[in-house]
GROMACS .gro file of C-alpha atoms in nm:
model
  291
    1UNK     CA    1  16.548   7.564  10.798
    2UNK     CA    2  16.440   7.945  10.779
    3UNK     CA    3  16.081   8.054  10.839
    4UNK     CA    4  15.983   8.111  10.565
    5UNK     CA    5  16.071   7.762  10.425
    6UNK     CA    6  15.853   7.612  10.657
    7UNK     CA    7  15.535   7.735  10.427
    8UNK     CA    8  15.680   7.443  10.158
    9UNK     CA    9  15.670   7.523   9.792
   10UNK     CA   10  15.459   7.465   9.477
   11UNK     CA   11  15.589   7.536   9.090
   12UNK     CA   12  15.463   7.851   8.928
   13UNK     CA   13  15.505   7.701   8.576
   14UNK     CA   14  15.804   7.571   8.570
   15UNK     CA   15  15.963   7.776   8.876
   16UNK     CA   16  15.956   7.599   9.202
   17UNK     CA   17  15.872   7.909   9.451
   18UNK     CA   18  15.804   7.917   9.870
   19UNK     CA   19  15.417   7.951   9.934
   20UNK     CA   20  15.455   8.270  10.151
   21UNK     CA   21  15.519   8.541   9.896
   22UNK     CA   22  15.488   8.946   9.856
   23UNK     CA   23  15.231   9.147   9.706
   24UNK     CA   24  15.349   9.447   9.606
   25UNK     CA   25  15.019   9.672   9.577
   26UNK     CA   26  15.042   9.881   9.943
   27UNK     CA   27  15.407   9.984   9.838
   28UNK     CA   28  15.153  10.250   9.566
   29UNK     CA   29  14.993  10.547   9.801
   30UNK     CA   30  14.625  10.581   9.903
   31UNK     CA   31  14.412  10.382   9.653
   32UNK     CA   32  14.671  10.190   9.489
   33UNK     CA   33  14.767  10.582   9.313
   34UNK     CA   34  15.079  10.787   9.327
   35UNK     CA   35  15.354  10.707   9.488
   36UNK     CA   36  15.430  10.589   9.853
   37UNK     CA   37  15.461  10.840  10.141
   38UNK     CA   38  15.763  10.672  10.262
   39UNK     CA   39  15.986  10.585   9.936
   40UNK     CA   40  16.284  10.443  10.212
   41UNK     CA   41  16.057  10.242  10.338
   42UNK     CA   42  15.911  10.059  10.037
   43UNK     CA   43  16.247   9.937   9.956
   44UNK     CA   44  16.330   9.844  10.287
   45UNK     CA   45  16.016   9.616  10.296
   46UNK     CA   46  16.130   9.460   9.941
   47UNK     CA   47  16.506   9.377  10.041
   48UNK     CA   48  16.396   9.245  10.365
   49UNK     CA   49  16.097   9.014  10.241
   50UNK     CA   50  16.364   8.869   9.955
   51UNK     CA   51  16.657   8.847  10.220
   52UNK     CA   52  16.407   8.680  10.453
   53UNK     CA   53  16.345   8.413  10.118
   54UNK     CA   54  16.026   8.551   9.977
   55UNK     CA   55  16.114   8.463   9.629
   56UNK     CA   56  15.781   8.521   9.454
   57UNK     CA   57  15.635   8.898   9.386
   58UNK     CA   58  15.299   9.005   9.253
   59UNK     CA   59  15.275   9.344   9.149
   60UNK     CA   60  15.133   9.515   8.847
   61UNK     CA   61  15.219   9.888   8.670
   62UNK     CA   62  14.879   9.987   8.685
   63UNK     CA   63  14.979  10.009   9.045
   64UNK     CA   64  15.080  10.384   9.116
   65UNK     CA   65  15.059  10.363   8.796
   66UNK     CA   66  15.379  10.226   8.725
   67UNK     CA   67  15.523  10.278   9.114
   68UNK     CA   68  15.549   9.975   9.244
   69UNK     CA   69  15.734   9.841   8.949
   70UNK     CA   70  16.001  10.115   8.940
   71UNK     CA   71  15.998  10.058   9.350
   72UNK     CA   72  16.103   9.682   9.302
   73UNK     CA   73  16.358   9.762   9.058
   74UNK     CA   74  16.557  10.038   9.229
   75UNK     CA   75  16.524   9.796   9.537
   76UNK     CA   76  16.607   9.418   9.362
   77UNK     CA   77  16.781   9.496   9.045
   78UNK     CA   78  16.972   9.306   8.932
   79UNK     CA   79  16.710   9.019   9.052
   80UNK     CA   80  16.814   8.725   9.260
   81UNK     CA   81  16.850   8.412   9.012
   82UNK     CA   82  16.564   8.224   9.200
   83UNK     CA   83  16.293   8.537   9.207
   84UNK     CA   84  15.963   8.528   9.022
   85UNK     CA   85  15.847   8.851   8.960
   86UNK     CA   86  15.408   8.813   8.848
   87UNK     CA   87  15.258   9.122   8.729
   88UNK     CA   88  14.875   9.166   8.549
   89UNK     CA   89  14.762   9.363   8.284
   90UNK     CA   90  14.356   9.386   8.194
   91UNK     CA   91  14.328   9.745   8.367
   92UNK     CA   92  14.459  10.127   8.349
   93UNK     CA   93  14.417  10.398   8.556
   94UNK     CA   94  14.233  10.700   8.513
   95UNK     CA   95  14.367  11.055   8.591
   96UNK     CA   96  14.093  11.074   8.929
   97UNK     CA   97  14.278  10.743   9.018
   98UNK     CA   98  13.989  10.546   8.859
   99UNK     CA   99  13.993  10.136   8.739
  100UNK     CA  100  13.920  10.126   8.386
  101UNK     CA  101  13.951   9.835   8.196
  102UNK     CA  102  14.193   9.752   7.918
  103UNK     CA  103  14.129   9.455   7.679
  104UNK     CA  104  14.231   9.602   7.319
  105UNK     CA  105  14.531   9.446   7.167
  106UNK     CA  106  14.699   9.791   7.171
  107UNK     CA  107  14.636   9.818   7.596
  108UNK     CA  108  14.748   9.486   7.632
  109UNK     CA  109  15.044   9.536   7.460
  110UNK     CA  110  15.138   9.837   7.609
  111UNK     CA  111  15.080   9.727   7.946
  112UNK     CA  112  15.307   9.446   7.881
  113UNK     CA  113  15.620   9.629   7.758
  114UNK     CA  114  15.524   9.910   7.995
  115UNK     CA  115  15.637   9.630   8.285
  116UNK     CA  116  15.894   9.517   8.059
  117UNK     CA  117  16.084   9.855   8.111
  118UNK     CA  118  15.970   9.964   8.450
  119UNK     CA  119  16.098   9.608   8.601
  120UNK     CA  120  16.407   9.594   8.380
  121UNK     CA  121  16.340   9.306   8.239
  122UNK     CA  122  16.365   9.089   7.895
  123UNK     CA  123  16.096   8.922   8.000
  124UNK     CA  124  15.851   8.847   8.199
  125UNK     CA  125  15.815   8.560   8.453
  126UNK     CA  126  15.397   8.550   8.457
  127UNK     CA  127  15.143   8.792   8.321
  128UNK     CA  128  14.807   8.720   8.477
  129UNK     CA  129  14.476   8.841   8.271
  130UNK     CA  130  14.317   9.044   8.512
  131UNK     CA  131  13.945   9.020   8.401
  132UNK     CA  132  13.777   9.306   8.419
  133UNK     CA  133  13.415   9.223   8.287
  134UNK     CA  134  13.295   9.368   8.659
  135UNK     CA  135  13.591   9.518   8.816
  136UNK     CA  136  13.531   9.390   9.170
  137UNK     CA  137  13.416   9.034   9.171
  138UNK     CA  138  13.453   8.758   8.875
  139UNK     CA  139  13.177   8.804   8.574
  140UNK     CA  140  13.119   8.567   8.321
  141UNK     CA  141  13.214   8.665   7.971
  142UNK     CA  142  13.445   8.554   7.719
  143UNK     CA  143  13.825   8.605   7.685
  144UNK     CA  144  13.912   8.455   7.394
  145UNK     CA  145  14.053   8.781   7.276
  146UNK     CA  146  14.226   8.963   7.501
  147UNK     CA  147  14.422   8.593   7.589
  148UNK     CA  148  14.474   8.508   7.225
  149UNK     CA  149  14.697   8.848   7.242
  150UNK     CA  150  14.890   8.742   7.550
  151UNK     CA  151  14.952   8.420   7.401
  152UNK     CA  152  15.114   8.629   7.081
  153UNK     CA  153  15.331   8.799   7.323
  154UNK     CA  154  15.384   8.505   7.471
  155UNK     CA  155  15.535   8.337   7.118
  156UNK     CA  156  15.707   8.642   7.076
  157UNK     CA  157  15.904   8.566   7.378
  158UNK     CA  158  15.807   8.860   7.633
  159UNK     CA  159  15.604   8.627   7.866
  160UNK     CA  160  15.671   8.300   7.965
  161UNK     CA  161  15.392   8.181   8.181
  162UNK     CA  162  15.034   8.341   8.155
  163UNK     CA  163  14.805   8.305   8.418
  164UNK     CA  164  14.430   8.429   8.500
  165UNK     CA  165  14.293   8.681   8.785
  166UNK     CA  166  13.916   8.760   8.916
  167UNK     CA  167  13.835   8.513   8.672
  168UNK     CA  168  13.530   8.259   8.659
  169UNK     CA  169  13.532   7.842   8.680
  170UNK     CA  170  13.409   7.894   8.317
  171UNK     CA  171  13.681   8.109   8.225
  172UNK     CA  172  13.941   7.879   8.390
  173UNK     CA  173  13.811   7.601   8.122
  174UNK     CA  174  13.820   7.843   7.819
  175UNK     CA  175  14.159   7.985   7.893
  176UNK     CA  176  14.265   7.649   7.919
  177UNK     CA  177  14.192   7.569   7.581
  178UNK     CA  178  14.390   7.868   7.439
  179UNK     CA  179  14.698   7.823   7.632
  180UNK     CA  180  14.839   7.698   7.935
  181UNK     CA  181  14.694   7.866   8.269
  182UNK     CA  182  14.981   7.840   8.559
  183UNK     CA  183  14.759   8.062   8.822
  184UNK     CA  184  14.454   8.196   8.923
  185UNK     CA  185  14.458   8.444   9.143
  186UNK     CA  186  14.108   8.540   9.280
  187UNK     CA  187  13.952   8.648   9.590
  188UNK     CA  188  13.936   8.366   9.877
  189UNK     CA  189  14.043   8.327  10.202
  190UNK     CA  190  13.847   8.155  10.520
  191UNK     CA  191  13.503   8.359  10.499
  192UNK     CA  192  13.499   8.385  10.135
  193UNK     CA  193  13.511   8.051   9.995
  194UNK     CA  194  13.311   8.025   9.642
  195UNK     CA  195  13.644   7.896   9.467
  196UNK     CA  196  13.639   7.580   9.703
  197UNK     CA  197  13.581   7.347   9.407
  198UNK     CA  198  13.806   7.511   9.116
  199UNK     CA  199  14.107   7.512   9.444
  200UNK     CA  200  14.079   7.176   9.464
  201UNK     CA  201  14.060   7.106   9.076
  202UNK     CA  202  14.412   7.314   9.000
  203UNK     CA  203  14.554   7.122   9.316
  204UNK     CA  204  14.452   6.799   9.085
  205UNK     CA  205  14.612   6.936   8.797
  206UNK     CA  206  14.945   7.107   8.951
  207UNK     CA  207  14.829   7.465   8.872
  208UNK     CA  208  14.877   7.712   9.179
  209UNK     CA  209  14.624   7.896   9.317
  210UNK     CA  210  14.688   8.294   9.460
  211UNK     CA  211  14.403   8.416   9.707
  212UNK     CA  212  14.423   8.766   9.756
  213UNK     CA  213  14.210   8.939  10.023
  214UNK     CA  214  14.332   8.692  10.329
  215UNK     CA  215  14.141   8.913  10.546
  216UNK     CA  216  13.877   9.101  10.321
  217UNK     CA  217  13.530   9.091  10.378
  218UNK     CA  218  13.497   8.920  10.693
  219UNK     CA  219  13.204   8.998  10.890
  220UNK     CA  220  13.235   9.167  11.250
  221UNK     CA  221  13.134   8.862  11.386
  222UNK     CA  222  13.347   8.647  11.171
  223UNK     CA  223  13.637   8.868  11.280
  224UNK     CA  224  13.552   8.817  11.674
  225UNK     CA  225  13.601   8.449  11.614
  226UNK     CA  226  13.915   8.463  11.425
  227UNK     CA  227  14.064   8.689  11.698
  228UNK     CA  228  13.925   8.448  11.928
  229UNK     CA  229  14.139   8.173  11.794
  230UNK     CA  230  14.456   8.433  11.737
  231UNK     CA  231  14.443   8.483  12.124
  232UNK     CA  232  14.443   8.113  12.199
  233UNK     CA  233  14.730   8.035  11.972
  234UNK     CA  234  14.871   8.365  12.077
  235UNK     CA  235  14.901   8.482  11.711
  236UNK     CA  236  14.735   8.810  11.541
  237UNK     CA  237  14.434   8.729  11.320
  238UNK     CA  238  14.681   8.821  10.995
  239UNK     CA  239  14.903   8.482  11.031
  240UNK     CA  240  14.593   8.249  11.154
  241UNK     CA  241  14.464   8.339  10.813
  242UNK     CA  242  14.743   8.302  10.621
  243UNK     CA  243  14.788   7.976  10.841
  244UNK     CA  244  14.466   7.888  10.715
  245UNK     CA  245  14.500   7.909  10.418
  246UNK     CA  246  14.841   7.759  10.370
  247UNK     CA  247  14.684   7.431  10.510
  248UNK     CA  248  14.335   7.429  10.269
  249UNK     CA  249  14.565   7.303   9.999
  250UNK     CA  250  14.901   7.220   9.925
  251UNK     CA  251  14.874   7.445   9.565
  252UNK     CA  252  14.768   7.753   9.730
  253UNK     CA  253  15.042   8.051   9.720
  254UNK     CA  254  14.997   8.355   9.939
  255UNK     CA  255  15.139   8.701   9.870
  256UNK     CA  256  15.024   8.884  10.176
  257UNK     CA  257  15.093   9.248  10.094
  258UNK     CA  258  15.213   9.563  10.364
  259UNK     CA  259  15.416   9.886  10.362
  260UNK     CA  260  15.546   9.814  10.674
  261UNK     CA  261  15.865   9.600  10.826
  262UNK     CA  262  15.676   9.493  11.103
  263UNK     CA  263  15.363   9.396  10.907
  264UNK     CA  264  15.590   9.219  10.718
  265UNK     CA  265  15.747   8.964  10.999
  266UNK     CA  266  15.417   8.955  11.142
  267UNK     CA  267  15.323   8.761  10.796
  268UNK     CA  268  15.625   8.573  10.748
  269UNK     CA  269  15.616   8.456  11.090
  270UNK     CA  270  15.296   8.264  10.991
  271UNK     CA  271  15.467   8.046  10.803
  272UNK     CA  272  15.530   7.812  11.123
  273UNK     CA  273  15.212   7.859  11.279
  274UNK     CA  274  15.102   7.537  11.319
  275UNK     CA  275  14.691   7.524  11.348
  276UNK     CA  276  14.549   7.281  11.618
  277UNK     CA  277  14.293   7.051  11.464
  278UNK     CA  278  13.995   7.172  11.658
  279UNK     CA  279  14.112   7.553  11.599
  280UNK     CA  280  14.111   7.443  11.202
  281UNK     CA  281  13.697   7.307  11.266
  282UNK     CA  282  13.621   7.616  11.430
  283UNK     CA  283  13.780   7.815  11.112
  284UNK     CA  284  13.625   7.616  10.875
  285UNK     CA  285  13.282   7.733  11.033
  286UNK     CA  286  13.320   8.054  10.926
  287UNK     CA  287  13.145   8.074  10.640
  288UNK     CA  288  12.941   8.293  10.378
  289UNK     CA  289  12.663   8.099  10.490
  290UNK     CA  290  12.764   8.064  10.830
  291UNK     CA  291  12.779   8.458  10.910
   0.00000   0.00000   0.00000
């Protein structure tokens, strides 16, 4: 058994994929804009995580924009048979490098044909939704119409799965009704827990779950602990939280994102971290609340 199989796997809609994934987003330059300052080493990052058996990538061309697509296809095409490739649309990029948001049927559509031809593909494995009522943290707000377009696309035969990011409990339950939701990918990880009970809920129902942000937002004193328990288990902070993580529930898929080869084993390597009971009490202590 590799590594990397050691993280188990859960289906992405009807693809069974490993739990320890790739996010594509750092392989942009500064701010997610332009391209990287090391194009040799982006695609040495990509063919190592898929030769290592990372066979699920999240990525999006309103990264660079459209870098990190064109990255993964001069490094993976033609893709492996058992590779998921996600991407998002919901957003475009302003010429400053700003986040603007892009609901109309027109920017949706775009946005997914724009992937279509920067990945070189027929179609598309999963589009997430990336809502975009507040562009940093999930705002309630309908999205009846921008997902009734996906779904089109969807019947059109350019998307087969459709999935939701930075999207509300609420908006779980309405995009349910409209179609079938195979993701949500929000922000989560040990210190930032407010999707605890909608986790749980998809793990009921056999939809995965994609926390980005394993480390973001963690409080200097929430960071002292979790390095505390790194050094014990003589680990770096990175893998006890994907660790973490990979043990809150079994639906749960990471996609741990870095420009760098060493980054990268570093993350893949915490695939067979195993936590110590007490060490998983002590990180389940930290909190919103409890910082």
């Amino acid at each position: 058994m590799s590594v990397i199989d050691q993280s188990g796997t859960f289906n992405l809609g009807d693809r069974r994929v490993r739990r320890l994934g790739y996010g594509a987003m750092q392989l942009a330059g500064p701010g997610v804009f332009g391209p990287p300052s090391d194009h040799g080493a982006a695609l040495a990052v990509l063919r190592e995580a898929v030769g290592s058996g990372v066979n699920h990538i999240d990525t999006s061309d309103f990264y660079g924009p459209h870098v990190t697509n064109r990255i993964i296809r001069e490094a993976l095409h033609p893709y492996r048979d058992d590779l998921v490739i996600v991407t998002k649309v919901g957003a475009r990029r302003g010429a400053d490098g700003s986040w603007i948001p892009a609901f109309s049927r027109e920017e949706l559509t775009q946005a997914v044909h724009d992937n279509l031809r920067n990945l070189g593909l027929d179609v598309l494995d999963v589009v997430n939704l990336r809502i975009a009522f507040d562009l940093h943290r999930p705002a309630e707000g309908s999205i009846e119409g921008p997902l009734a377009v996906l779904a089109d696309l969807q019947r059109q035969g350019l998307i087969r799965h459709i999935g939701l990011s930075n999207a509300t409990s609420k908006q779980v339950a309405e995009g349910r009704g409209i179609t079938e939701i195979v993701c949500v990918q929000n922000h989560y990880n040990l210190a930032h827990r407010h999707d605890d009970q909608l986790i749980d809920e998809l793990a009921s129902q056999g939809v995965a779950y994609v926390p980005f942000f394993p480390l973001g937002g963690i409080t200097p004193l929430q960071s002292s602990k979790l390095s505390n328990v790194a050094t014990r288990l003589s680990a770096t902070p990175m893998q006890v939280a994907l660790a973490w993580l990979l043990r809150r529930a079994p639906n749960i898929l990471l996609i741990p994102g870095t420009s760098s080869l060493g980054h990268l084993r570093e993350n893949l390597a915490a695939a067979r971290l195993l936590l110590p009971d007490n060490a998983v009490e002590e990180l389940n202590r930290m909190t919103d609340k409890a910082a």
